[in-house]
Coordinates of C-alpha atoms in Angstrom, one line a residue:
M224 CA -8.0 -106.2 -157.6
S225 CA -5.0 -108.5 -156.8
R226 CA -3.4 -108.4 -153.4
L227 CA 0.1 -106.9 -153.6
I228 CA 2.8 -109.0 -151.8
P229 CA 5.1 -106.8 -149.7
I230 CA 8.9 -107.5 -150.1
E231 CA 10.8 -107.9 -146.9
P232 CA 14.6 -107.9 -146.2
L233 CA 16.0 -111.4 -146.0
T234 CA 16.9 -112.1 -142.4
A235 CA 17.5 -115.5 -140.6
E236 CA 14.8 -114.8 -138.1
A237 CA 12.1 -113.8 -140.7
F238 CA 13.0 -116.7 -143.0
A239 CA 13.2 -119.4 -140.3
P240 CA 9.7 -120.9 -140.8
F241 CA 10.7 -121.6 -144.4
G242 CA 14.4 -122.6 -144.2
D243 CA 17.9 -121.3 -143.7
V244 CA 19.6 -118.1 -144.9
I245 CA 23.0 -119.0 -146.3
T246 CA 25.4 -116.2 -145.4
T247 CA 28.8 -115.7 -143.7
E248 CA 27.6 -112.4 -142.1
G249 CA 27.7 -112.7 -138.3
K250 CA 28.5 -116.5 -138.5
D251 CA 31.2 -118.3 -136.6
Y252 CA 34.1 -119.9 -138.4
F253 CA 37.3 -121.8 -137.7
M254 CA 40.6 -121.6 -139.5
I255 CA 41.7 -124.5 -141.8
N256 CA 44.5 -125.0 -144.4
N257 CA 47.3 -123.9 -142.2
G258 CA 45.5 -120.8 -141.2
S259 CA 44.8 -119.4 -144.7
T260 CA 41.1 -120.2 -144.9
R261 CA 38.0 -119.5 -142.8
R262 CA 35.5 -122.3 -142.7
Y263 CA 32.0 -121.2 -142.1
H264 CA 30.8 -124.7 -141.1
K265 CA 27.3 -126.2 -141.7
L266 CA 25.4 -123.0 -142.8
A267 CA 22.5 -125.3 -143.8
T268 CA 21.6 -129.0 -143.9
V269 CA 20.8 -130.9 -147.0
E270 CA 17.6 -133.0 -146.6
A271 CA 17.3 -136.0 -148.9
E272 CA 14.7 -138.7 -148.2
G273 CA 13.8 -141.8 -150.1
Q274 CA 15.3 -144.8 -151.9
E275 CA 18.5 -144.0 -153.8
A276 CA 18.3 -140.4 -152.6
S277 CA 21.5 -138.3 -152.7
A278 CA 22.4 -134.7 -152.6
I279 CA 23.5 -133.1 -155.9
I280 CA 25.0 -129.8 -157.0
S281 CA 23.7 -128.0 -160.1
I282 CA 23.9 -124.6 -161.7
F283 CA 20.6 -122.9 -162.7
R284 CA 20.9 -120.0 -165.2
A285 CA 17.7 -118.0 -164.7
Q286 CA 16.1 -115.3 -166.8
A287 CA 14.3 -112.4 -165.1
L288 CA 10.5 -112.7 -165.4
P289 CA 8.5 -109.6 -166.5
M290 CA 7.4 -107.5 -163.5
P291 CA 4.9 -106.9 -162.0
L292 CA 4.4 -110.7 -161.8
T293 CA 1.0 -112.3 -161.3
V294 CA 1.7 -115.3 -159.1
T295 CA -0.2 -118.2 -160.7
M296 CA 1.6 -121.1 -159.1
M297 CA 4.0 -122.4 -156.4
E298 CA 6.0 -125.6 -155.9
R299 CA 7.4 -127.7 -153.1
H300 CA 9.8 -130.6 -152.8
P301 CA 8.4 -133.1 -150.2
L302 CA 11.5 -135.4 -150.3
G303 CA 14.3 -132.9 -149.9
S304 CA 15.6 -129.5 -149.3
Q305 CA 16.6 -127.1 -152.1
A306 CA 19.3 -124.4 -151.7
F307 CA 20.0 -121.5 -154.0
I308 CA 23.3 -119.6 -153.7
P309 CA 23.7 -116.7 -156.1
L310 CA 27.0 -116.9 -158.0
K311 CA 27.1 -113.3 -159.4
R312 CA 26.2 -111.5 -156.1
Q313 CA 23.0 -110.0 -157.6
P314 CA 19.9 -109.4 -155.6
F315 CA 17.0 -111.9 -156.2
L316 CA 13.5 -112.5 -154.8
I317 CA 12.4 -115.4 -152.6
L318 CA 8.6 -116.0 -152.6
V319 CA 7.5 -118.6 -150.0
G320 CA 4.5 -120.1 -148.3
P321 CA 4.2 -122.3 -145.3
K322 CA 4.3 -126.1 -145.3
G323 CA 1.0 -127.9 -145.7
D324 CA -1.1 -129.8 -148.2
Q325 CA -3.0 -126.6 -149.2
L326 CA -1.6 -123.1 -149.7
D327 CA -3.5 -119.9 -149.2
P328 CA -2.2 -117.2 -151.5
A329 CA -2.8 -114.7 -148.7
S330 CA -0.1 -116.5 -146.6
L331 CA 2.7 -115.8 -149.2
R332 CA 5.7 -113.9 -148.1
C333 CA 8.4 -112.4 -150.3
F334 CA 12.0 -111.6 -149.3
I335 CA 14.9 -110.0 -151.2
S336 CA 18.4 -111.3 -151.0
D337 CA 21.2 -108.6 -151.1
G338 CA 23.1 -110.9 -153.5
S339 CA 25.5 -112.2 -150.8
Q340 CA 22.8 -114.3 -149.2
G341 CA 21.5 -117.7 -150.4
V342 CA 18.5 -119.7 -149.1
N343 CA 17.9 -123.3 -148.3
Y344 CA 14.2 -124.2 -148.5
H345 CA 13.3 -126.9 -146.0
K346 CA 11.6 -129.9 -147.5
G347 CA 7.9 -129.4 -148.1
V348 CA 8.1 -125.5 -148.0
W349 CA 6.1 -123.9 -150.9
H350 CA 8.2 -121.6 -153.0
H351 CA 8.1 -119.9 -156.4
P352 CA 10.6 -121.1 -159.0
V353 CA 13.7 -118.9 -158.9
L354 CA 13.0 -115.2 -159.3
A355 CA 16.1 -113.4 -160.8
L356 CA 16.0 -109.7 -160.9
A357 CA 18.9 -109.3 -163.3
A358 CA 18.3 -110.1 -166.9
E359 CA 20.3 -113.3 -166.4
D360 CA 21.6 -114.8 -163.2
D361 CA 23.4 -117.9 -162.1
F362 CA 22.7 -119.9 -159.0
L363 CA 24.5 -122.9 -157.4
V364 CA 21.7 -125.3 -156.4
V365 CA 22.0 -128.1 -153.9
D366 CA 19.1 -130.4 -153.8
R367 CA 17.9 -134.0 -153.9
S368 CA 18.2 -136.6 -156.6
G369 CA 16.6 -140.0 -156.5
S370 CA 13.4 -142.0 -157.2
G371 CA 10.0 -140.6 -156.2
N372 CA 8.1 -137.5 -157.1
N373 CA 10.0 -134.6 -155.4
C374 CA 8.2 -131.7 -157.2
E375 CA 4.6 -130.8 -156.5
E376 CA 2.9 -127.8 -157.9
I377 CA -0.2 -125.8 -156.9
F378 CA -2.0 -123.4 -159.2
F379 CA -4.2 -120.5 -157.9
P380 CA -7.5 -119.6 -159.5
P381 CA -7.4 -116.2 -161.2
E382 CA -9.4 -114.4 -158.5
Q383 CA -6.8 -115.5 -155.9
Q384 CA -3.6 -114.7 -157.8
P385 CA -1.5 -112.1 -155.9
L386 CA 0.8 -109.6 -157.6
L387 CA 4.5 -109.2 -157.0
Q388 CA 6.0 -105.8 -157.7
P389 CA 9.6 -105.1 -156.8

């Protein structure tokens, strides 16, 4: 029988080993534009290492995967961070594992965003590709472009594949 991964609320404290929670809730700001705009400054830092590396902005349109989901693989980006900011304010799942060359499926943690929270995976953090809960969802993605292999995948043998059930 597969291990069921529990789903936790997304909080800055719980997610800290994996990256940053991008939210305005409880964050400091300062006024700009003649007092008409709040600037929530530096909610996360973009990491981009390597030759010709730069930060880029993209939109990912994700389809919900069938649930329950058997987790067969995870990925990481060793040369840069990767941020996902939901554009339609819909909840989504964040499945992560700790940094390291190997990944024990028993160490996976799953968080749920309330739809107003985004995440910034620190470079080298294992994570599952985007897990939309709505049939279709859009995410603003900030990540690294440049030379070098910035996407590594790991696949779990069938007897170690955990189950995700929202």
